[in-house]
XYZ file of C-alpha atoms in Angstrom:
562
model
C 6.311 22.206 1.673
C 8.350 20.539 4.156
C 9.482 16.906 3.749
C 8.355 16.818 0.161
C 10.960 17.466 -2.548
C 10.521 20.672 -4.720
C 9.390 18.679 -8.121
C 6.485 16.755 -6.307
C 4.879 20.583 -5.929
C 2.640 21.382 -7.654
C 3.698 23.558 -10.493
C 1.981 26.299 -12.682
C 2.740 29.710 -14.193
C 6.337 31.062 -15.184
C 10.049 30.341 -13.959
C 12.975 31.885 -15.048
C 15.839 29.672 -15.627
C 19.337 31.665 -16.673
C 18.129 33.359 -19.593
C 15.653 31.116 -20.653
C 11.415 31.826 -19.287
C 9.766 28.390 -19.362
C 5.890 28.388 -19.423
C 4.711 25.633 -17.421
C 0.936 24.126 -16.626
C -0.664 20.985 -14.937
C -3.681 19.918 -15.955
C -4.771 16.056 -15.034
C -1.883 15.586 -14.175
C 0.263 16.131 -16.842
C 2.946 18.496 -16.740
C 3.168 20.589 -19.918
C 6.719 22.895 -21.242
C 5.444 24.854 -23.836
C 8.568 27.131 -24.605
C 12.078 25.387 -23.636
C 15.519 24.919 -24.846
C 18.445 22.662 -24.641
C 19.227 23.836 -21.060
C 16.245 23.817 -19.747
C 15.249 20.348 -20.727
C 18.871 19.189 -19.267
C 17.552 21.068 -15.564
C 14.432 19.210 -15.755
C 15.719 16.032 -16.690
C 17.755 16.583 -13.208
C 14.846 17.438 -11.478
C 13.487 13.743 -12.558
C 10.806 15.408 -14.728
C 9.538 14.576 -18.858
C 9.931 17.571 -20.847
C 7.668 17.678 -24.305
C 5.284 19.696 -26.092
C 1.563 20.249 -24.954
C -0.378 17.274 -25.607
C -4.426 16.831 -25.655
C -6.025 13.722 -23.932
C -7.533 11.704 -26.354
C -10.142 9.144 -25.867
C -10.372 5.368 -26.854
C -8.310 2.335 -26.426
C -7.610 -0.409 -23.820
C -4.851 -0.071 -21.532
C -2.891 -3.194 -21.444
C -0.967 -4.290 -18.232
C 1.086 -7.274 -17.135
C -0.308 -9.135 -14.227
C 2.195 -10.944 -11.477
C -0.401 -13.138 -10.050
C -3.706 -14.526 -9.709
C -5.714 -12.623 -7.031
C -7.766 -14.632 -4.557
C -10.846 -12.197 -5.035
C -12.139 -9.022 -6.755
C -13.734 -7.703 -3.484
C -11.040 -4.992 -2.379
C -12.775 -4.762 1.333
C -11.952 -9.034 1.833
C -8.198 -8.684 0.184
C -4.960 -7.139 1.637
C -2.786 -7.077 -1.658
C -2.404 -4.955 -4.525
C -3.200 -7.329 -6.928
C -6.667 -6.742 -5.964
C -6.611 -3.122 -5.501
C -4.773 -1.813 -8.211
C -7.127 -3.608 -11.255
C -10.551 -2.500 -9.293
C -9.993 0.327 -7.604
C -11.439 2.149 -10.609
C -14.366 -0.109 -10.569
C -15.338 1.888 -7.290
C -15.872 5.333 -5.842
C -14.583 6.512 -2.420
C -16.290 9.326 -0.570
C -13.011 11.026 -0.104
C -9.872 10.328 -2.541
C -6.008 11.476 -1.869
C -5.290 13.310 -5.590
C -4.249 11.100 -8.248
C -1.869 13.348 -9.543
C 0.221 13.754 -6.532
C 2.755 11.865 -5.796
C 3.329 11.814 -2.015
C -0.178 10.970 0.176
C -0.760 14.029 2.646
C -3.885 15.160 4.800
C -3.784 18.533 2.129
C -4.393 16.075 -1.372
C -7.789 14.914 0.075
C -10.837 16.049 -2.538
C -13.895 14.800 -2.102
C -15.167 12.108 -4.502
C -18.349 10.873 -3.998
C -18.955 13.284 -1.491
C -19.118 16.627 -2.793
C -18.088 18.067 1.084
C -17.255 17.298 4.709
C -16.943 18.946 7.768
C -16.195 18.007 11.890
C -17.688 19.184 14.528
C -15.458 20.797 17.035
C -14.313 17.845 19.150
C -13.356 15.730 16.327
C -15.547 13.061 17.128
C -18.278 13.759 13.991
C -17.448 13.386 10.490
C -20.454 14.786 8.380
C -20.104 14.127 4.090
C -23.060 15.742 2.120
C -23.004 13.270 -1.199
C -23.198 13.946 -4.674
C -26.626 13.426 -6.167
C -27.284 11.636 -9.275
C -24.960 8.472 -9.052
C -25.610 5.354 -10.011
C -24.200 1.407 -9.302
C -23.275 -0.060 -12.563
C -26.215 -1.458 -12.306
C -28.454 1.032 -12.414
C -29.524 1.667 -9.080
C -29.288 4.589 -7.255
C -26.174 5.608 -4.605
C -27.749 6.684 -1.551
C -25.969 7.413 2.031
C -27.828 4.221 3.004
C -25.038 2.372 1.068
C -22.220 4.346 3.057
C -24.081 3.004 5.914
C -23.754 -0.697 5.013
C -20.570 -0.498 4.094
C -18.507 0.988 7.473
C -21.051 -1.427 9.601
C -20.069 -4.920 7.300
C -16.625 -3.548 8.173
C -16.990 -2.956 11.893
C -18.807 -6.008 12.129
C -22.702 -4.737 12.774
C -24.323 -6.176 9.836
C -25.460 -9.225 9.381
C -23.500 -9.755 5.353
C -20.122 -10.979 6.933
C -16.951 -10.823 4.843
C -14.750 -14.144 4.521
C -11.505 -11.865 5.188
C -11.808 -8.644 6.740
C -8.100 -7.071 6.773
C -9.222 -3.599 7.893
C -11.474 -4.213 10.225
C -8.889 -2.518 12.798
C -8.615 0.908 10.889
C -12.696 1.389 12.188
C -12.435 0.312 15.844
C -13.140 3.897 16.628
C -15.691 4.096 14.555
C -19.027 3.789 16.679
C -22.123 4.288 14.333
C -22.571 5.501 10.776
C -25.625 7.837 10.377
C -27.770 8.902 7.258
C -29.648 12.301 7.046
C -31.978 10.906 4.421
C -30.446 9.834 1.053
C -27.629 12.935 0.910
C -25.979 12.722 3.663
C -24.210 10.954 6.557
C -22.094 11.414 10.098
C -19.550 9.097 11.147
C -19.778 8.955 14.796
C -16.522 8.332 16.445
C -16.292 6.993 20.217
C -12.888 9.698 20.692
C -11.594 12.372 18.741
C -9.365 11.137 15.453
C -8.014 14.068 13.136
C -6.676 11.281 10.758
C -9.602 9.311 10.296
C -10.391 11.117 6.459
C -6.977 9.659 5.636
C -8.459 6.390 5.930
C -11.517 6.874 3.969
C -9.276 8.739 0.905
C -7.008 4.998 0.361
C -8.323 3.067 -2.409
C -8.834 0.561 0.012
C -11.839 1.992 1.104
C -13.985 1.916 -1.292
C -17.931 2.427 -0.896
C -20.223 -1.162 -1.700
C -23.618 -1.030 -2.599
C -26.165 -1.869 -0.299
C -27.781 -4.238 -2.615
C -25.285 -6.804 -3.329
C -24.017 -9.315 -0.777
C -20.606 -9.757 -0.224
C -20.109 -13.198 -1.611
C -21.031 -11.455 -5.179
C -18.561 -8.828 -4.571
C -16.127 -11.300 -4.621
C -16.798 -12.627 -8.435
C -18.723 -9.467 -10.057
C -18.019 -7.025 -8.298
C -20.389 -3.761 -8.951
C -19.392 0.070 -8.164
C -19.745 3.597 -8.675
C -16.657 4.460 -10.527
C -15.563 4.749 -14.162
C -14.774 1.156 -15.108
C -17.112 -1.431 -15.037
C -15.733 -5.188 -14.056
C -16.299 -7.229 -17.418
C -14.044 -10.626 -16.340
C -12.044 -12.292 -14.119
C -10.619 -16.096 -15.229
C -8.463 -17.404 -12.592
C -4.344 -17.081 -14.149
C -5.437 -15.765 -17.165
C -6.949 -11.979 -16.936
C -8.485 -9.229 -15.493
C -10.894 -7.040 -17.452
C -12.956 -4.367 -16.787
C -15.009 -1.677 -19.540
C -15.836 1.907 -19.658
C -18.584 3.057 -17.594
C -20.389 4.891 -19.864
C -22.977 6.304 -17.501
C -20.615 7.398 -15.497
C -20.924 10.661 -12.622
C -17.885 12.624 -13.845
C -18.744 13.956 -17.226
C -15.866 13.190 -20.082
C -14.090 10.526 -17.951
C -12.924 7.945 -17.995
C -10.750 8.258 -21.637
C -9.923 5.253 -22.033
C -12.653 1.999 -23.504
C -11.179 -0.422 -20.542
C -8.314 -1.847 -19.160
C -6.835 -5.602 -19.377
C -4.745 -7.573 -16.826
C -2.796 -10.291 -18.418
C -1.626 -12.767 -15.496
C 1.958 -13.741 -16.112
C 4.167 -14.763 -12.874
C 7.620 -15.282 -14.550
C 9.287 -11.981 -13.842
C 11.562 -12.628 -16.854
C 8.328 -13.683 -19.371
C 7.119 -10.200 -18.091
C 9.836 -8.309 -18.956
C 10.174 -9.654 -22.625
C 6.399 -9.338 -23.083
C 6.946 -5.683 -22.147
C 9.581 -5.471 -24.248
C 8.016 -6.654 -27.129
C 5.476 -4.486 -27.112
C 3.066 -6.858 -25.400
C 1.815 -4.475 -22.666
C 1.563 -0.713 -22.311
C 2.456 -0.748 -18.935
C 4.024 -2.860 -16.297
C 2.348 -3.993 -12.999
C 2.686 -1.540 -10.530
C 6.326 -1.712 -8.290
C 7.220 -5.048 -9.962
C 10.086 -4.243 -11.799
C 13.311 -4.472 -10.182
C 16.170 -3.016 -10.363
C 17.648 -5.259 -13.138
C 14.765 -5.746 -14.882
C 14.546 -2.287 -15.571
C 18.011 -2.299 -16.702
C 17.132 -4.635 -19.524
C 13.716 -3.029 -20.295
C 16.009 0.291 -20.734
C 18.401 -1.230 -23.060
C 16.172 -3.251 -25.228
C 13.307 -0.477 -25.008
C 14.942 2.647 -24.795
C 11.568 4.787 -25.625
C 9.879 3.254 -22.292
C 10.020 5.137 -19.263
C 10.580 3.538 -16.567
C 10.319 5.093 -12.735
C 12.015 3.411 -9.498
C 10.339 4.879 -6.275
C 10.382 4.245 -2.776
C 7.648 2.179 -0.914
C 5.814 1.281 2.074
C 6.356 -2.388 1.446
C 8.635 -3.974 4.182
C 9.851 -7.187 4.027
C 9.245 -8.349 7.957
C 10.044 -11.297 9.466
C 6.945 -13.698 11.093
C 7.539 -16.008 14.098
C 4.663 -17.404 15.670
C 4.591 -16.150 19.249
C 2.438 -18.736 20.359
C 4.217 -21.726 19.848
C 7.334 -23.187 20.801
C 9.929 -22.701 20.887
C 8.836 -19.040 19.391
C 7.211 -18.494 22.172
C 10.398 -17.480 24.238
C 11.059 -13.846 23.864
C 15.238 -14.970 23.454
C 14.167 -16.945 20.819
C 12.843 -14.225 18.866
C 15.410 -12.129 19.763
C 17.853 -14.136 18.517
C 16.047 -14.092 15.227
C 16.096 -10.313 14.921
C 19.973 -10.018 16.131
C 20.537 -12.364 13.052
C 19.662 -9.847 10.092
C 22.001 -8.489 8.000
C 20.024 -5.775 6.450
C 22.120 -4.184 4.214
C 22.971 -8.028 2.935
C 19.617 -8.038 2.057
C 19.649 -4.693 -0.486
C 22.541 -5.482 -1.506
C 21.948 -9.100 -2.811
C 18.171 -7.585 -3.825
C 18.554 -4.572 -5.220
C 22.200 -3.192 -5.233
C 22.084 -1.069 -2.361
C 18.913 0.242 -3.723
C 16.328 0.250 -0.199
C 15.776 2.051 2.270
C 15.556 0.436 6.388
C 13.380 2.017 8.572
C 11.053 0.621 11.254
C 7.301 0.117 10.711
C 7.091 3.256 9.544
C 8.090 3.993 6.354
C 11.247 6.731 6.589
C 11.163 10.151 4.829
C 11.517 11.641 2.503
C 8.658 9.081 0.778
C 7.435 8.356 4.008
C 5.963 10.756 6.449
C 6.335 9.117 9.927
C 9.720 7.041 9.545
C 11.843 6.465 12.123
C 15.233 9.328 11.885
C 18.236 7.362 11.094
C 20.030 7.995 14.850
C 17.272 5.964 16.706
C 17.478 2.958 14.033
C 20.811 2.772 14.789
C 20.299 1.952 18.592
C 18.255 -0.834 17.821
C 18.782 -4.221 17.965
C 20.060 -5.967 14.805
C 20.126 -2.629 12.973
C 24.025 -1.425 14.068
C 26.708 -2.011 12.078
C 28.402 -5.073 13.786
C 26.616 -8.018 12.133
C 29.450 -10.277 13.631
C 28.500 -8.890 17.032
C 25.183 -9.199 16.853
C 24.984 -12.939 15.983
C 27.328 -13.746 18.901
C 24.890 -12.632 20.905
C 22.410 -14.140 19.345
C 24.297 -17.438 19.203
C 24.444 -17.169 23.242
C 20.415 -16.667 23.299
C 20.178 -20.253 21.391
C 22.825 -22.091 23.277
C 20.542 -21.108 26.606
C 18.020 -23.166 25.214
C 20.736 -25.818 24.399
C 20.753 -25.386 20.502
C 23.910 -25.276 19.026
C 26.309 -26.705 15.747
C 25.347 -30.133 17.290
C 22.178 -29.590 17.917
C 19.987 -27.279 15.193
C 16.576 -26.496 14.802
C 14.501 -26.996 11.621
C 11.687 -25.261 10.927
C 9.489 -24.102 7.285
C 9.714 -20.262 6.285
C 6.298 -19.769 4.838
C 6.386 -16.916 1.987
C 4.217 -16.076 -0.897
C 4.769 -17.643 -4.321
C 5.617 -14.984 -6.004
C 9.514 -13.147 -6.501
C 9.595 -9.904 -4.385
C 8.619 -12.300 -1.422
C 10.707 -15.814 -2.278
C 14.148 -14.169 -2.879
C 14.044 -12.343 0.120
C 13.188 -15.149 1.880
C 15.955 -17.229 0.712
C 18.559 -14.746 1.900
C 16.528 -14.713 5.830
C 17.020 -18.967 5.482
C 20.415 -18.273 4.902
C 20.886 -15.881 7.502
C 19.130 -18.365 10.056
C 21.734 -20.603 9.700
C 24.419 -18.618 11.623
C 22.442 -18.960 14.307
C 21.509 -22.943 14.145
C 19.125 -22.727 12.657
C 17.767 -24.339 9.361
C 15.383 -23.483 7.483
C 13.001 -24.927 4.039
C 11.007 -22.577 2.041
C 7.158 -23.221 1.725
C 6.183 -21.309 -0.963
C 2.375 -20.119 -0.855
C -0.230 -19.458 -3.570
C -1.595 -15.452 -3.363
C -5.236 -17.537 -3.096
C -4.032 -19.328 0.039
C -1.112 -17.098 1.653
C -3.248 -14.293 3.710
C -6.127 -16.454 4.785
C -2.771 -19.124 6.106
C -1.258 -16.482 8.022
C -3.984 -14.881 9.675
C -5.420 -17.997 10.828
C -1.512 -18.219 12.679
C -0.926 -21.636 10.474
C 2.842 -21.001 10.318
C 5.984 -21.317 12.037
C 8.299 -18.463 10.855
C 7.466 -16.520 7.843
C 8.933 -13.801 5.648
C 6.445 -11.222 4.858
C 5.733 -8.187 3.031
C 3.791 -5.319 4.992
C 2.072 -2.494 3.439
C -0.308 -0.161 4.203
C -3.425 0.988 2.799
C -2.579 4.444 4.104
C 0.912 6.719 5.319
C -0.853 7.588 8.308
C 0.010 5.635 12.056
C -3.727 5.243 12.604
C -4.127 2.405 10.290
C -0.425 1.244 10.155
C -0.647 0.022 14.393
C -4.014 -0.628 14.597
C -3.770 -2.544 11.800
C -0.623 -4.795 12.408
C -0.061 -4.418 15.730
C -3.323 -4.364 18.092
C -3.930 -7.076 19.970
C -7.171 -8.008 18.136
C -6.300 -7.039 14.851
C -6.841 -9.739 11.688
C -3.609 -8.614 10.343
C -1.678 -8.761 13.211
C -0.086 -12.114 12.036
C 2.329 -12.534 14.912
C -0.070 -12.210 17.442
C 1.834 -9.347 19.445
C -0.274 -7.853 22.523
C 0.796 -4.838 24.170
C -2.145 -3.327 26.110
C 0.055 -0.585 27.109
C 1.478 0.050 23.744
C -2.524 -0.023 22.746
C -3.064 3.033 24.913
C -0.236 4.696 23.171
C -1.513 3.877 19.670
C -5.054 5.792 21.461
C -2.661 8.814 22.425
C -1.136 9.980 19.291
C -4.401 9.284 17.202
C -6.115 11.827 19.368
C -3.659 14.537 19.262
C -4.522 16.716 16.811
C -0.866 18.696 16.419
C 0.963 16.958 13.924
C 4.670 18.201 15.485
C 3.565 17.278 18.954
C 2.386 13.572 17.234
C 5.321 12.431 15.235
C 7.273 12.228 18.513
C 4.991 9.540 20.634
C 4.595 7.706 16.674
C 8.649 7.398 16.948
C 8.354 6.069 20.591
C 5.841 3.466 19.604
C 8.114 2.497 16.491
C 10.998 2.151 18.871
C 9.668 0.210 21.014
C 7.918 -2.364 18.356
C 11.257 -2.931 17.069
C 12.495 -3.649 20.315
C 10.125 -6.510 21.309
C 10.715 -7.814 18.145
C 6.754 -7.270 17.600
C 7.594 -7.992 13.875
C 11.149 -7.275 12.935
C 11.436 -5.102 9.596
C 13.914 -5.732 7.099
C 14.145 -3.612 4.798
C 11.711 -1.446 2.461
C 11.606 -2.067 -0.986
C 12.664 0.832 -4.001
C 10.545 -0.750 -7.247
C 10.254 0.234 -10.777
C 6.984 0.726 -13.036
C 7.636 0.658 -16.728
C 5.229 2.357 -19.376
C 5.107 3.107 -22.973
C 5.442 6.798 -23.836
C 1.855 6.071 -24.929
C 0.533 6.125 -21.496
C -0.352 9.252 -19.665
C -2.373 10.835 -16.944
C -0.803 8.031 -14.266
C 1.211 9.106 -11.137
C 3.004 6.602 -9.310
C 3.017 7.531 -5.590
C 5.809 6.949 -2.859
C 4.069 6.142 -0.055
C 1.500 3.691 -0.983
C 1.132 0.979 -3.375
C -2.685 1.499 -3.133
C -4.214 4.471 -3.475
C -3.249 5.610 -7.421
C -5.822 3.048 -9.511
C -8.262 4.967 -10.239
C -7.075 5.555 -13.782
C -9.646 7.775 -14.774
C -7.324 10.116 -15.868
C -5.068 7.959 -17.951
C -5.245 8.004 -21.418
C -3.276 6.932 -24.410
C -1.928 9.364 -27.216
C 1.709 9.456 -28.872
């Protein structure tokens, strides 16, 4: 499978290694050795993979997890972090789902969820789901396709329940009308073809609502489909949610519930962890140190560093001055020193792309010989700030003269450090900046309502796919677009290679797009982030994907078990 190393395969049947035959099976996404030896487990162990004996799932217990912060909601549809979606997204059902136990996101790991099938007609413009019969809200009321109907129209704004925040509103402005067939089925009627729209609906982001229950509930008690049921939420103290005993997939979920404990000091996390606190970390918090300690104080925990989606990205607001001079912002970008950045972070441990996050996690990155023609990402940091030195002294700033502005981040430690390095940075080019560290609660609603200056930022997206990365950050009229960038031809272009249905002949115009974001300095990236998750050997059936932070909470798979 091209771009996808060997061990993130699936794997089944027999393979001969030397002399030795080594059984293998997968099943929920556990990979079983029954017959190994020494050698064997030493090739494995270089593949990256666990080698033990054949283990049952067993049922019972509550999953314990560290928390890094206090979430501004439980309604995933109103929030853009993962501190929303990772502790509900098992409180819901999608209609489509990428497979939990893969580890890279692709168009082929799509299975249906609560729809039991789907199928286009032949100009890509109609997306018809039959659904699964028999499935009920937490409450007790039946799942209908009159629900999938309110959903996708609160989202594309045609209902008359509004959400507060409505981050993906973007990913649906295709989308033209949602149509039931009675209770079992539904179309999705798109205004042009889009072959990638189904990678949308499988993120956990998308989760379906029911009909029944305004949005300002969803917020506070949130009710779903899936196997957990949400049991409490107390503002910087914990996240609970229960076993859904009635629920649609017989024999899941194994576990009795799952609880969030909200701690925000990285280090109190990582002695909690190590003292047996928690079973598991919070997903992609640990760094690279942190792990370091967790492995020599806890040597039985395994720990996993992976590459993400998550860019830190500089903010300047376009539309004020003096940021609204494009040599201004330019002179921003030339500033960066990435590598300083991973370097001071994470010990070289990153990756730089463009928006998109680079291969092999990522499936539409930028190659590495266009990064290096653009500007701020060559290797002459000392050339690059002259020039950008000469863009300020145009506009008369200089060692005499600086400018002082606030660099608005989130409160919380993969977005302050950063953030201290970029105010450092700044200063080679006269300019000084003071952090303004945001609470989670306030930091997205701040930013999309443009109520900053400069800002360092962490980007994700809800999906690997281009479709909702631009349309999401980048169009003109998108809620997420926090810079305010406008590029009606660019918006064409974003149009172009979400119709074409050849993926070869696509990855090309995605690149040109990419390039061309980075040159306007739409929203320059910084680096991507590599970040650890820590569990207990006690933990199974959990995959930690590598190119989103989003879309592997379902955790009705995981069990515990020695």
């Amino acid at each position: 499978m091209p771009g996808v190393p060997r061990y993130h395969q699936r794997m089944s049947g027999r393979v001969r290694l030397s002399s030795t035959t080594v059984t293998l099976s997968r099943s929920e996404g556990v990979l079983t050795v029954r017959r190994f030896s020494t050698s064997t487990v030493t090739i494995f162990a270089a593949l990256g993979l666990s080698v033990g004996p054949a283990a049952a799932q067993q049922s019972g217990g509550i999953l314990k997890f560290f928390h890094r912060d206090s979430p501004a909601s439980m309604s995933i549809h109103e929030e853009a972090t993962i501190s929303t979606v990772a502790p509900m997204m098992g409180v819901f059902n999608n209609l489509v789902l990428f497979k939990q136990d893969e580890k890279q996101n692709r168009p082929e790991f799509i299975e249906p969820e609560l729809a039991e099938s789907w199928s286009w007609d032949e100009d890509h413009t109609r997306l018809t789901f039959k659904l699964r019969q028999s499935v009920k809200w937490h409450d007790g009321k039946p799942f209908t396709a009159a629900d999938v109907k309110c959903t996708w129209e609160t989202l594309i704004g045609k209902s008359p329940e509004k959400l507060r925040l409505n981050p993906r509103k973007a990913w649906y402005r295709n989308l033209e009308d949602i149509e039931p067939d009675g209770d079992r089925a539904v179309t999705f009627v798109l205004k042009r073809a889009q072959p990638a729209f189904l990678m949308l609906l499988a993120s956990g982001m998308s989760p379906v609502y029911p009909c029944h229950v305004p949005p300002r509930d969803m917020r506070t008690r949130p009710i779903g489909t899936g196997p957990f049921k949400f049991a409490e939420f107390k503002p910087n103290e914990f996240i609970r949610v229960v076993k859904n005993p009635d629920y649609w997939k017989a024999g899941r979920p194994y576990l009795d519930g799952i609880e969030w404990t909200i701690i925000p000091n990285r280090s109190t996390q990582t002695l909690a962890f190590i003292a047996g606190k928690f079973d598991m970390s919070f997903p992609y918090e640990v760094t690279l140190q942190s792990m370091r300690d967790i492995q020599n104080q806890a040597p039985d925990a395994i720990c996993e560093m992976t590459p993400t989606p998550v860019a830190m990205n500089l903010l300047v607001n376009r539309d004020a001055a003096p940021f609204n001079d494009p040599d201004m912002r330019r002179a921003m970008q030339l500033t960066i020193d990435r590598t300083s950045f991973l370097n001071i972070i994470a010990e070289g441990q990153g990756d730089i792309n463009g928006a998109m996050q680079s291969p092999p996690g990522g499936l539409w990155g930028l190659p590495p010989e266009i990064l290096a023609t653009l500007p701020g990402y060559g290797p002459n940091v000392a050339a690059n700030r002259a020039e950008a030195r000469k863009l300020m002294e145009r506009h008369g700033y200089g060692p005499d003269h600086r400018l002082a502005v606030k660099v608005a981040t989130r409160n919380i430690a993969q977005y302050r450090d950063p953030a201290i390095i970029l105010i450092d940075q700044m200063k080679e080019i006269y300019i000084d900046g003071e952090l303004d560290a945001v609470e989670t609660a306030n930091w997205f609603p701040k930013i999309a309502r443009k109520d900053y200056m400069v800002g360092a930022n962490l980007s994700g997206s809800g999906v690997d796919d281009p479709d909702a990365y631009f349309f999401e950050h980048y169009a003109c009229d998108s809620e997420r677009n926090y810079t305010n960038y406008c590029n009606s031809e660019l918006e064409r272009m974003y149009e172009q290679q979400s119709i074409e249905p050849d993926q070869n002949k696509r990855k090309p115009l995605v690149w040109e797009i990419d390039r061309r974001l980075q040159e306007d300095a739409a929203r320059p990236m910084i680096f991507n982030y590599r970040l650890g998750t820590c569990r207990s050997r006690a933990v199974h059936g959990i995959t930690i994907m590598v190119n989103s932070l989003f879309n592997g909470w379902r955790f009705e798979d995981a069990w515990l078990g020695q």
